[in-house]
Tab-separated table of C-alpha atoms in Angstrom:
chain	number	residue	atom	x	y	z
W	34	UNK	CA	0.000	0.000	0.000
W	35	UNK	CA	1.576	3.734	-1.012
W	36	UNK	CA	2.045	5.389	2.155
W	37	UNK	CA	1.965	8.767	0.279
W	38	UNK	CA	0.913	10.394	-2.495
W	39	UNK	CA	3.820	10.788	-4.063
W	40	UNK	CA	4.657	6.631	-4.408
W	41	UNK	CA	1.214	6.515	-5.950
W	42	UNK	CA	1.557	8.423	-8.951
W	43	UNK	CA	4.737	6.643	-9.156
W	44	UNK	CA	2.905	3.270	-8.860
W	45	UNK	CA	0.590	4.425	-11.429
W	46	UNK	CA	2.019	6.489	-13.430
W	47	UNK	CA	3.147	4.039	-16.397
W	48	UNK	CA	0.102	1.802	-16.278
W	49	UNK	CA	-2.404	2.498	-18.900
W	50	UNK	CA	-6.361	3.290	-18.188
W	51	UNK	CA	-6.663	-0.975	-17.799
W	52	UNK	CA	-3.645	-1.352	-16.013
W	53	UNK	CA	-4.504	1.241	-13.541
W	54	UNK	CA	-8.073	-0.725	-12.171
W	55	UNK	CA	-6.413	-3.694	-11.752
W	56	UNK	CA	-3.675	-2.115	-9.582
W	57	UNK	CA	-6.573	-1.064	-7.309
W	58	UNK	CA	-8.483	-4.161	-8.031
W	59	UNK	CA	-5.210	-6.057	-6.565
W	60	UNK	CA	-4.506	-3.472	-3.604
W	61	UNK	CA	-8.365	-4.102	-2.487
W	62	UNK	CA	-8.206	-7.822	-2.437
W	63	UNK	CA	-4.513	-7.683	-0.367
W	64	UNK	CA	-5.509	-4.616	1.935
W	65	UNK	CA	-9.362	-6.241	2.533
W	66	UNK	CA	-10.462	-5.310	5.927
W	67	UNK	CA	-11.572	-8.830	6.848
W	68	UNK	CA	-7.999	-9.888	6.084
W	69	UNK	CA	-6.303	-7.946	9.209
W	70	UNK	CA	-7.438	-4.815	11.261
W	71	UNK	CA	-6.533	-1.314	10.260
W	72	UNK	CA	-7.608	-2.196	6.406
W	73	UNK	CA	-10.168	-0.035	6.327
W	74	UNK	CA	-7.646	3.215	7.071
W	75	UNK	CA	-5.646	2.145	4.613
W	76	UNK	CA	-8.670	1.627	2.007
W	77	UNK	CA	-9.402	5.232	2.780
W	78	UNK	CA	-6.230	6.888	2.243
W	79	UNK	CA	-6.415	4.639	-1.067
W	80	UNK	CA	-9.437	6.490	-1.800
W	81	UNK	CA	-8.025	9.783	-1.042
W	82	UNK	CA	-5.108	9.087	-3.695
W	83	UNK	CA	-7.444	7.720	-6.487
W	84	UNK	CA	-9.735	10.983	-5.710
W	85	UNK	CA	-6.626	13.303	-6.436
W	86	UNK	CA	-5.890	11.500	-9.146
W	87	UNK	CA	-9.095	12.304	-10.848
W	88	UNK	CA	-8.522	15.418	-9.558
W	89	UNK	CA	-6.158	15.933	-11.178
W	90	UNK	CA	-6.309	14.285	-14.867
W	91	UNK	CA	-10.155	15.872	-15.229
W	92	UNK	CA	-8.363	19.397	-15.684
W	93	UNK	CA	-8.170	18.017	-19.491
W	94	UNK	CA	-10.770	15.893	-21.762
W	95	UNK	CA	-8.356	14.204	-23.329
W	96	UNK	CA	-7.882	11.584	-20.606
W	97	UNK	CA	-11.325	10.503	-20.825
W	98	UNK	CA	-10.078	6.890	-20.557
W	99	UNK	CA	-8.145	7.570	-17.300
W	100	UNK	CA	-11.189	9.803	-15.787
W	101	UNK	CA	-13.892	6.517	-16.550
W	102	UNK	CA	-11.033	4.033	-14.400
W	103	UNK	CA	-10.601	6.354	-11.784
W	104	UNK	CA	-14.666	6.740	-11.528
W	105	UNK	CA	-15.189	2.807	-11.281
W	106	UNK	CA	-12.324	2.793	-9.154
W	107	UNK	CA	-13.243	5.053	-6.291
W	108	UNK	CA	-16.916	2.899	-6.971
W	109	UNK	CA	-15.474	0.029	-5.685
W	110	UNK	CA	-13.837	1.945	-2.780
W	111	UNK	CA	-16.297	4.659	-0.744
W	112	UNK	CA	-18.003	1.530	0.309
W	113	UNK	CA	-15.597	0.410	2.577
W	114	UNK	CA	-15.813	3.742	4.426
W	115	UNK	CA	-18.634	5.926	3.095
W	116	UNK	CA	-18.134	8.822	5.670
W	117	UNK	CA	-14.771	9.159	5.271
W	118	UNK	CA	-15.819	9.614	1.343
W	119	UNK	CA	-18.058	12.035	1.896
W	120	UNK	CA	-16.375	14.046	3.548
W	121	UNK	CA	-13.601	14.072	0.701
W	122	UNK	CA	-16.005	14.761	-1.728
W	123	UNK	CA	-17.721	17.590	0.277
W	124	UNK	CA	-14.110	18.566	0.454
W	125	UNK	CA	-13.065	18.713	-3.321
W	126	UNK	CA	-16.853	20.691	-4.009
W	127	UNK	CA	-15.722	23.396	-1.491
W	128	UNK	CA	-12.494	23.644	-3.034
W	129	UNK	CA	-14.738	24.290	-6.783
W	130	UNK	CA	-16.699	26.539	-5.174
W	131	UNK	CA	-13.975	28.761	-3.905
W	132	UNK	CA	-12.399	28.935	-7.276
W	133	UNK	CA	-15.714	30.210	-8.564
W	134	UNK	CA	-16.375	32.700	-6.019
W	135	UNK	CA	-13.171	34.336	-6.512
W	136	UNK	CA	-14.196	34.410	-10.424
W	137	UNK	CA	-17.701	33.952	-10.695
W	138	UNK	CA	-18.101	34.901	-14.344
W	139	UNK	CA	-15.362	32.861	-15.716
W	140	UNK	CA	-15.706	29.790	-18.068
W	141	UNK	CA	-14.869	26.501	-16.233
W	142	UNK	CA	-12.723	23.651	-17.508
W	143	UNK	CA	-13.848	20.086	-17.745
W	144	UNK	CA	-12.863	19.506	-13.908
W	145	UNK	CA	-16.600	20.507	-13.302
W	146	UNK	CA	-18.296	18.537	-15.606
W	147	UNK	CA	-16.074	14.980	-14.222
W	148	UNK	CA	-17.207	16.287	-11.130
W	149	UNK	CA	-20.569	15.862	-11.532
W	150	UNK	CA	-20.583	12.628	-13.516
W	151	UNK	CA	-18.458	11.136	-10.599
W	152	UNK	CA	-21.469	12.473	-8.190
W	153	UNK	CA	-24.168	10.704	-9.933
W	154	UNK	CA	-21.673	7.671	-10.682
W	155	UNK	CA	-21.634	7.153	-6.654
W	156	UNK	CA	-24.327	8.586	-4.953
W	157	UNK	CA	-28.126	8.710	-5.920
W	158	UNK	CA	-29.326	11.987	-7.463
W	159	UNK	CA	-32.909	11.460	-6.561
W	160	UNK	CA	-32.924	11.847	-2.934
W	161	UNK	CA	-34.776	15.480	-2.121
W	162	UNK	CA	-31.452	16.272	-0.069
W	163	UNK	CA	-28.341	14.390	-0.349
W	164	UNK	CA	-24.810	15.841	1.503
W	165	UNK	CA	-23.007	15.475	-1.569
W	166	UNK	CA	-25.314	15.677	-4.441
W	167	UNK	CA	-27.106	18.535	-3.302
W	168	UNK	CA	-24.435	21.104	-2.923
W	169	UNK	CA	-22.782	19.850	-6.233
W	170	UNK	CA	-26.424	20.622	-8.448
W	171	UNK	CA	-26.522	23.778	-6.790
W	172	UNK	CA	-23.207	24.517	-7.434
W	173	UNK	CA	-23.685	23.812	-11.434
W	174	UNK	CA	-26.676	25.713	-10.898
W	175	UNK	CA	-24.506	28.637	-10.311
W	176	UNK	CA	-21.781	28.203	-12.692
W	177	UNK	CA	-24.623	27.431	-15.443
W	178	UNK	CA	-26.555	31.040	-14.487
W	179	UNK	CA	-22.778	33.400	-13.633
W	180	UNK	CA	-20.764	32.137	-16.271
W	181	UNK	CA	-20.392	34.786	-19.066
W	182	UNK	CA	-20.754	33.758	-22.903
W	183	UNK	CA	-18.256	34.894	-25.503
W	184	UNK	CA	-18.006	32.390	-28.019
W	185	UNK	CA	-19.852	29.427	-29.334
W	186	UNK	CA	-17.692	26.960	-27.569
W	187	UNK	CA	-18.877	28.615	-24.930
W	188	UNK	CA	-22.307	28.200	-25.180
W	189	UNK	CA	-21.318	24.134	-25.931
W	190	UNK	CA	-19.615	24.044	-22.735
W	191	UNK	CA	-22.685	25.339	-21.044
W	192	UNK	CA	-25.194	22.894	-22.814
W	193	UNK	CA	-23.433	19.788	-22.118
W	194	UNK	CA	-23.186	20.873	-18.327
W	195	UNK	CA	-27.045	21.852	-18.956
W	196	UNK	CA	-27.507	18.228	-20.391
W	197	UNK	CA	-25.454	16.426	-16.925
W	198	UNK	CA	-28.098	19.048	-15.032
W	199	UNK	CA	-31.114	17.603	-16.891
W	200	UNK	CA	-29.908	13.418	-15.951
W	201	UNK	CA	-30.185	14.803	-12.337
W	202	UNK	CA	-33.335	15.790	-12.505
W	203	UNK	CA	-34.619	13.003	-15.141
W	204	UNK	CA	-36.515	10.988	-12.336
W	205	UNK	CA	-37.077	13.315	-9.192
W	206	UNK	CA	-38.908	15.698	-11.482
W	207	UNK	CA	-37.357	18.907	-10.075
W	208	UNK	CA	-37.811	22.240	-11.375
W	209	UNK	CA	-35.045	24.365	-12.367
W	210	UNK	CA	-36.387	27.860	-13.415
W	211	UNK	CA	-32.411	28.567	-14.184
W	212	UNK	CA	-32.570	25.787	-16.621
W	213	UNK	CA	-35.329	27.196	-18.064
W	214	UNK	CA	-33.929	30.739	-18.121
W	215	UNK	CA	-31.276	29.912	-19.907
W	216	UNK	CA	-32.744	27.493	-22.577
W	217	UNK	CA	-34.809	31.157	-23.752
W	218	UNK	CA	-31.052	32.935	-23.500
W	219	UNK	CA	-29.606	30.382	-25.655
W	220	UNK	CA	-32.190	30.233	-28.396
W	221	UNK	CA	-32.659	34.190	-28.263
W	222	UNK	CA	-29.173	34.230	-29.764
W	223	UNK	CA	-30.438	32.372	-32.779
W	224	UNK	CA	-32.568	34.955	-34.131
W	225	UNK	CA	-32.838	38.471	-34.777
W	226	UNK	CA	-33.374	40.061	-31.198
W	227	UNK	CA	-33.917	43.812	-31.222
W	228	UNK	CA	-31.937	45.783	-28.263
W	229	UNK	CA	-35.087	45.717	-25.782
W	230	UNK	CA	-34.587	42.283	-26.081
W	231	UNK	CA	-33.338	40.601	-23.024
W	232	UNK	CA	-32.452	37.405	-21.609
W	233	UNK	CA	-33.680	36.483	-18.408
W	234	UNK	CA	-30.413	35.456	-17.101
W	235	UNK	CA	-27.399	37.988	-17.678
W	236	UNK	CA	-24.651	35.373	-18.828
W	237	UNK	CA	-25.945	36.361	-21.906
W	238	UNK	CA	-24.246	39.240	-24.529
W	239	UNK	CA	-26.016	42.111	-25.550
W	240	UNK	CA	-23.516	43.918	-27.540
W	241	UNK	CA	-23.293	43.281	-31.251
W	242	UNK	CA	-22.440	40.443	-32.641
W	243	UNK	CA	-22.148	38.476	-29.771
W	244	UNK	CA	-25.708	39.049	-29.240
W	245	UNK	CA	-26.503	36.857	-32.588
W	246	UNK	CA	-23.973	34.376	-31.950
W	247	UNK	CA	-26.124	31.295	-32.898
W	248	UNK	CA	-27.645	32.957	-35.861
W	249	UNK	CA	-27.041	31.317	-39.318
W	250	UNK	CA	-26.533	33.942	-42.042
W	251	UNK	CA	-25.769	31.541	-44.710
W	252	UNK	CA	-28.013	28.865	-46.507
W	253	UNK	CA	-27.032	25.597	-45.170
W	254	UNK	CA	-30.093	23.441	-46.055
W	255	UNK	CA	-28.001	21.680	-48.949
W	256	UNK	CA	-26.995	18.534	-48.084
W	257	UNK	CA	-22.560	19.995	-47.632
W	258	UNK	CA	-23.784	20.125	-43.603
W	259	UNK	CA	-23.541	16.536	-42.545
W	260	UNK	CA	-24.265	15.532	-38.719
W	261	UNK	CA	-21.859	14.509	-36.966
W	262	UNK	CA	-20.930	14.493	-32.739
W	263	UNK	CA	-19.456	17.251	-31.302
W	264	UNK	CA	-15.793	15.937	-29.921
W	265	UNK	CA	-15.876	16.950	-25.963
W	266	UNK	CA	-12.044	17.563	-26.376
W	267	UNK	CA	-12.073	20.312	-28.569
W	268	UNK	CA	-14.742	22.195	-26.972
W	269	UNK	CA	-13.137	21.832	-23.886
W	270	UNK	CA	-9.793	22.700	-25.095
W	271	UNK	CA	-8.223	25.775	-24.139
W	272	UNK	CA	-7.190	26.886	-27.583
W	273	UNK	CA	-9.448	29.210	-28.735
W	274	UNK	CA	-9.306	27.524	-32.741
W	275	UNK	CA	-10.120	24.577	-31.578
W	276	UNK	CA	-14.210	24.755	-31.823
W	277	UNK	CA	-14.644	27.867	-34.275
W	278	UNK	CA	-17.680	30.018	-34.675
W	279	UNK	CA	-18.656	28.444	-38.040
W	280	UNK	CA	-22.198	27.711	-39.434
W	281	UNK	CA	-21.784	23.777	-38.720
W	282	UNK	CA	-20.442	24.240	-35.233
W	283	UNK	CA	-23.621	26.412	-34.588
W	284	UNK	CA	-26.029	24.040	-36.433
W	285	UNK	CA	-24.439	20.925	-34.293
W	286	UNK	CA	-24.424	23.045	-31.078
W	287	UNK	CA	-28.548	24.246	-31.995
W	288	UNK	CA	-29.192	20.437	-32.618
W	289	UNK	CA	-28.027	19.273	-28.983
W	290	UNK	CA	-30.362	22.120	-28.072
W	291	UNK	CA	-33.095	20.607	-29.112
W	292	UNK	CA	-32.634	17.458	-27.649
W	293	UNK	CA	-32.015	18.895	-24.483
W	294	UNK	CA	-35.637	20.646	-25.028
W	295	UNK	CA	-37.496	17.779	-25.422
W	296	UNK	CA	-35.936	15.975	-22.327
W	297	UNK	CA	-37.246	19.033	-20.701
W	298	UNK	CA	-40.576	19.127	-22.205
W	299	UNK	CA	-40.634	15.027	-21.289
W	300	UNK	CA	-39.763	16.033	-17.992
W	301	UNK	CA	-41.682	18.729	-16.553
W	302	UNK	CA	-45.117	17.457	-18.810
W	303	UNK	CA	-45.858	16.250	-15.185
W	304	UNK	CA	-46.717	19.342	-14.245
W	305	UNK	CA	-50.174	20.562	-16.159
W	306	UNK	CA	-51.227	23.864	-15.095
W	307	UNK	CA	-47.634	25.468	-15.012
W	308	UNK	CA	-46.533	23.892	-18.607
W	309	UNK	CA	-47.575	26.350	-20.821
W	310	UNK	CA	-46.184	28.898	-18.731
W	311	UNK	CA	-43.133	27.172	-18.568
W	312	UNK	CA	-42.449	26.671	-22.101
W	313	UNK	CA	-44.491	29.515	-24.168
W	314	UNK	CA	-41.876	32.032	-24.339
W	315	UNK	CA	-39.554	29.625	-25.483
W	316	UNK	CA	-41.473	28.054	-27.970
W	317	UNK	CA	-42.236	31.907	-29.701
W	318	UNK	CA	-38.549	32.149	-29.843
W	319	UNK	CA	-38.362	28.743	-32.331
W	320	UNK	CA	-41.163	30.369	-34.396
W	321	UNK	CA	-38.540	33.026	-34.813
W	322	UNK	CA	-35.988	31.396	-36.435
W	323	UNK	CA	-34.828	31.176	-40.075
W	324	UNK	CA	-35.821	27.442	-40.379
W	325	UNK	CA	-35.268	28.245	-44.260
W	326	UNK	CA	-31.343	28.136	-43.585
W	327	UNK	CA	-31.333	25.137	-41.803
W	328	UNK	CA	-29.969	22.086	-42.971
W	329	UNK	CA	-32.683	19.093	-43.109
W	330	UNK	CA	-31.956	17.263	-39.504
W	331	UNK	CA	-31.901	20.530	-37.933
W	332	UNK	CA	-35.096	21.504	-39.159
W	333	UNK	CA	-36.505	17.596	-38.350
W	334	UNK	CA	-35.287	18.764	-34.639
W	335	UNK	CA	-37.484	21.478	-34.656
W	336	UNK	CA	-40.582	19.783	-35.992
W	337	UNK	CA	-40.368	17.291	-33.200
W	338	UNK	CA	-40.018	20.050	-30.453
W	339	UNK	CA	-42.735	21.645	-31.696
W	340	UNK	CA	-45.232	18.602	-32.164
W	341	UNK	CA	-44.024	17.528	-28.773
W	342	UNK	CA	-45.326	20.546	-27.350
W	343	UNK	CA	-48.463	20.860	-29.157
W	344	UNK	CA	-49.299	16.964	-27.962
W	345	UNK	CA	-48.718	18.424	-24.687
W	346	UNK	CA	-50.838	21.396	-25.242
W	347	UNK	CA	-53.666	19.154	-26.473
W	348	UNK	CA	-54.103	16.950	-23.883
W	349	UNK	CA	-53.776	19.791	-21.247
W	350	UNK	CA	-56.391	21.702	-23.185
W	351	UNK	CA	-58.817	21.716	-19.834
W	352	UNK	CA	-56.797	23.675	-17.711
W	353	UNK	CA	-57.068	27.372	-17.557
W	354	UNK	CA	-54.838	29.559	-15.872
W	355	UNK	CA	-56.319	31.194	-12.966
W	356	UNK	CA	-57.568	35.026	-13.363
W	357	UNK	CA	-58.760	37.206	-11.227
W	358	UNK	CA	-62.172	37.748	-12.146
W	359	UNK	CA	-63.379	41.257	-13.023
W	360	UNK	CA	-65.663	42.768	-11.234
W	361	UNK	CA	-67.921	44.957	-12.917
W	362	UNK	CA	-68.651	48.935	-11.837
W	363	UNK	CA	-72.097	49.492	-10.347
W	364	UNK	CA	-72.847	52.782	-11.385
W	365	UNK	CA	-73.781	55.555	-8.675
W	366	UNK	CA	-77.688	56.054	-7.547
W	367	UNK	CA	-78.709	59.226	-7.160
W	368	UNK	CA	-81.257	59.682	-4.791
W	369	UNK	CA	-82.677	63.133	-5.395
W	370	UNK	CA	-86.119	64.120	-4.187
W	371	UNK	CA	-89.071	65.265	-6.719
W	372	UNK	CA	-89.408	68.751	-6.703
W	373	UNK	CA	-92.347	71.280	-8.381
W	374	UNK	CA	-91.562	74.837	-9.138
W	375	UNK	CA	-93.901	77.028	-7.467
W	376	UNK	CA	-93.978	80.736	-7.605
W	377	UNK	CA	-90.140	80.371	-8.380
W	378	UNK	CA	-89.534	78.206	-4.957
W	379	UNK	CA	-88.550	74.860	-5.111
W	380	UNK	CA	-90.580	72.459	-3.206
W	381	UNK	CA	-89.740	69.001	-2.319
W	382	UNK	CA	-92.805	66.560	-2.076
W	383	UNK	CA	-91.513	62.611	-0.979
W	384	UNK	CA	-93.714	60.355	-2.945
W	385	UNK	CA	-95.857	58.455	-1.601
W	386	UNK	CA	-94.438	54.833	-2.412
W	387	UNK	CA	-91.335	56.018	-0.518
W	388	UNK	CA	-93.540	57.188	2.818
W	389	UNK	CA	-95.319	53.046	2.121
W	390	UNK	CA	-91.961	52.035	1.913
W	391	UNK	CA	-90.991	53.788	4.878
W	392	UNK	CA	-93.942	52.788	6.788
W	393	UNK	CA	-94.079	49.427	5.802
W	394	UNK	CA	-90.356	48.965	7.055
W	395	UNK	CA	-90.934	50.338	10.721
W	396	UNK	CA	-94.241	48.087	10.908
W	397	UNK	CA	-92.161	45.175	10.057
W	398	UNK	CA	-89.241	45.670	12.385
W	399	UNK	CA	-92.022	46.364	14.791
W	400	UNK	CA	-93.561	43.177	14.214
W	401	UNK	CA	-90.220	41.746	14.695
W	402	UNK	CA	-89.409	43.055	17.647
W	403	UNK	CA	-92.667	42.173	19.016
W	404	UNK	CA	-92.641	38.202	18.366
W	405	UNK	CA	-88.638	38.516	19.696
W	406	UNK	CA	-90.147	39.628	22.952
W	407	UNK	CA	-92.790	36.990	22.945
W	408	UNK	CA	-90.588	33.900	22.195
W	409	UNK	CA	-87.821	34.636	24.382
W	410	UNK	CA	-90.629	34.943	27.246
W	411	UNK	CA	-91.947	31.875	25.783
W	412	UNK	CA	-88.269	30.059	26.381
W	413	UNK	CA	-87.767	31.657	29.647
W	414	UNK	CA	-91.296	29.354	31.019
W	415	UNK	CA	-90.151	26.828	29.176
W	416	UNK	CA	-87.336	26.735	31.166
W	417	UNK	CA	-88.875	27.474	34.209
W	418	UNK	CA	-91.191	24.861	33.751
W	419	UNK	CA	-88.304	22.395	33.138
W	420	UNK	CA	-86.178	23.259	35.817
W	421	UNK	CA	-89.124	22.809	38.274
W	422	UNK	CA	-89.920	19.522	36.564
W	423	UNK	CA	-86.312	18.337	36.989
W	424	UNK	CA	-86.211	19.171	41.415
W	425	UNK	CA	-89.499	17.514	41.318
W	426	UNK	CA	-88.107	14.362	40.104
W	427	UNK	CA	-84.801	14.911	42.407
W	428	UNK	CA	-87.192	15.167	45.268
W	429	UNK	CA	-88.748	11.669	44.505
W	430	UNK	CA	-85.873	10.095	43.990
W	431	UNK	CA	-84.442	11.241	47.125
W	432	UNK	CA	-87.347	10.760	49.790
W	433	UNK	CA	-87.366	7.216	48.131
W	434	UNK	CA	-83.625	6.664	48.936
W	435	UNK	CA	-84.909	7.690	52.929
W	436	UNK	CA	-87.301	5.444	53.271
W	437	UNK	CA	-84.978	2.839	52.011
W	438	UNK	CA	-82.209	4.121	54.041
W	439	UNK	CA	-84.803	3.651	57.499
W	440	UNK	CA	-86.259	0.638	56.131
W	441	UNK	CA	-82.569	-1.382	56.217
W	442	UNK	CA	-81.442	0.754	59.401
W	443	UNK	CA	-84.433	-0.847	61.258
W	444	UNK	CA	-84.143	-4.390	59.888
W	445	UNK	CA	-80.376	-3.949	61.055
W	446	UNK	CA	-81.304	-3.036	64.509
W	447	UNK	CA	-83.668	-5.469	65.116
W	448	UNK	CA	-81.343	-8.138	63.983
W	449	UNK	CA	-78.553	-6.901	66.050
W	450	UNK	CA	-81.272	-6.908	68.546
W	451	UNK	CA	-82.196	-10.837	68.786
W	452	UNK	CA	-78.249	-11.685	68.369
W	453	UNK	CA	-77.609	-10.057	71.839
W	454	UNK	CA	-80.354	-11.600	73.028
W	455	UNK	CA	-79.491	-15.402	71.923
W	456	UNK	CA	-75.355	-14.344	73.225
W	457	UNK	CA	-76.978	-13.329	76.820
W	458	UNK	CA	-79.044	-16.533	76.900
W	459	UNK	CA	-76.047	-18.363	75.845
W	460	UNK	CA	-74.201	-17.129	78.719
């Protein structure tokens, strides 16, 4: 077993991607804690090591191979001791989130996006609150709503984090209104937005031309654009040539858009009343766009977005979003008196269905007033009458319980009577 760091690269440093989970395959079977106490320790610093090791090769995509042994690798191992794990992962997600507080708005390398793989690899991403998995989606949360966008790589960086994002929620059904958000940021880019045209997230450019990034100038709906997969190590590579701003590029990057929509419109179709609301504004951004100048597949996409959503839109058809109803304005009633001009002089004169009205009103609460008085003295003998009927019955009951009471009093005396007698004659 390394005792250090150090003499594990060195242990590990030749071996190939294969090589490298059999060495831990082998160094589990020899250091097994059922073989001799103080195994488990060890297994744990052996986690530690294989940890920094992914550490440290997912600060490039190019050892993909290296990143997938190391993930199996530390699968097999938190087991043995799955606090001590946790608290190296918690560990490593601290240390990512202080590198993005100190630059919030920077682009992040592919350390972030092994990250969360490894998360979901280990631990289960459906729990409502998990100590690991929790603070990591929050933590892509932020990096996928602070992160600034300058170039199209950019925005393929931030989709395939966006796509890890939407595997998390795939089966717990959460809602992410920053996934949202920036779904309608991303496609605004793809049309012709005016100035007054914002996204809701501000990641987003609004400068010329960066504020058209995704939009395709150019015809491309001959068959020269051909689908193919966008290679994760040249978006993730530093050099800035690596993924350029060409119509292709855009096409592929707009196509993995889509896909990621319809997961999204699978997803959250769970939730009726709020879909519509959810997806409108996003959907009149794709009736924007210059379909024309899309190449076939891309414009395929598209169509099945949209006739998702409309299937959606059909069989939540019922529902109506709740308004506030209106309530209509009475108008005001004037109440002004008749009035005959004599001699100059106005004189008011009440009609006479308002003096009946009047009248008839008082008589009424007269009337009321009057059978009030008369049943509540009607109650009051009622109770009167049932009060008295109720120490009536008490009374009976009790002078019956007296003569009782005598009755056994005088049978007891008399029989204590003739037993003194019979003792005395005894004697």
């Amino acid at each position: 077993m390394p005792r250090s760091y150090e003499s594990f690269i060195s242990l590990v440093k030749s071996s190939s991607a294969e090589e490298f989970e059999s060495v831990v395959e082998r160094l589990i079977k020899c250091y097994h804690p059922s073989l001799r106490e103080g195994n488990k320790k060890r297994l744990s610093r052996l986690f530690l090591y294989v940890l920094r090791y992914f550490d440290d090769c997912s600060h490039t995509a190019s050892a993909t191979d290296k990143i997938s042994c190391c993930a199996s690798s530390l699968y097999m191992l938190y087991k043995f001791d799955i606090e001590y794990s946790t608290r190296c992962m918690r560990a490593l997600i601290r240390d990512l989130n202080r590198s993005h507080q100190k630059k919030p708005h920077a682009m992040f390398s592919f350390r972030v996006i092994a990250m969360l793989r490894l998360v979901a690899q280990l631990y289960p991403v459906t729990d409502i609150f998990h100590p690991v998995c929790t603070p990591m989606f929050f933590l892509a949360v932020q990096f996928l709503n602070d992160t600034h966008v300058t170039s199209v790589k950019d925005m393929a960086r931030l989709l395939f984090l966006a796509s890890i994002l939407v595997d998390y929620i795939s089966e717990s059904k959460r809602y992410v209104p920053e996934m949202i958000a920036f779904m309608r940021g991303f496609l605004l880019t793809s049309v012709k937005n005016e100035e007054d045209e914002r996204a809701p997230v501000c990641n987003f450019p609004v400068s010329l031309p960066h504020r058209h990034m995704l939009l395709i100038n150019e015809n491309c709906s001959g068959p020269n654009l051909t689908l193919t997969k966008i290679d994760l190590s040249c978006v993730f590579d530093e050099d800035a040539t690596s993924f350029e701003d060409s119509d292709l590029n855009k096409a592929l990057v707009l196509h993995c858009a889509f896909g990621l929509l319809s997961k999204l419109l699978q997803i959250y179709s769970v939730f009726p009343h709020s879909f519509t609301a959810i997806f409108a504004p996003v959907m009149d951004i794709i009736k924007r766009m210059p379909q024309d100048r899309y190449p076939q597949w891309l414009r395929s996409d598209i169509d099945i977005v949209q006739a998702s959503y409309g299937g959606e839109i059909k069989k939540h058809s019922s529902f109506k979003q709740l308004q506030r109803p209106k309530q209509t304005k009475n108008m005001l009633e004037f109440l002004e008196p008749r009035t005959e001009d004599e001699g100059g002089s106005k004189i008011t004169k009440l009609s006479k269905d308002s003096e009946k009205g009047t009248n008839a009103k008082k008589r009424l609460m007269h009337m009321y007033k009057k059978e009030m008085r008369g049943a509540m003295k009607e109650l009051r003998k009622d109770n009167r009458f049932l009060a008295s009927e109720k120490r009536q019955r008490v009374a009976v009951r009790d002078q019956e319980r007296k003569e009782k009471v005598k009755e056994l009093m005088s049978s007891l005396q008399q029989q204590q009577g003739d037993y003194n007698k019979m003792r005395a004659g005894r004697l």
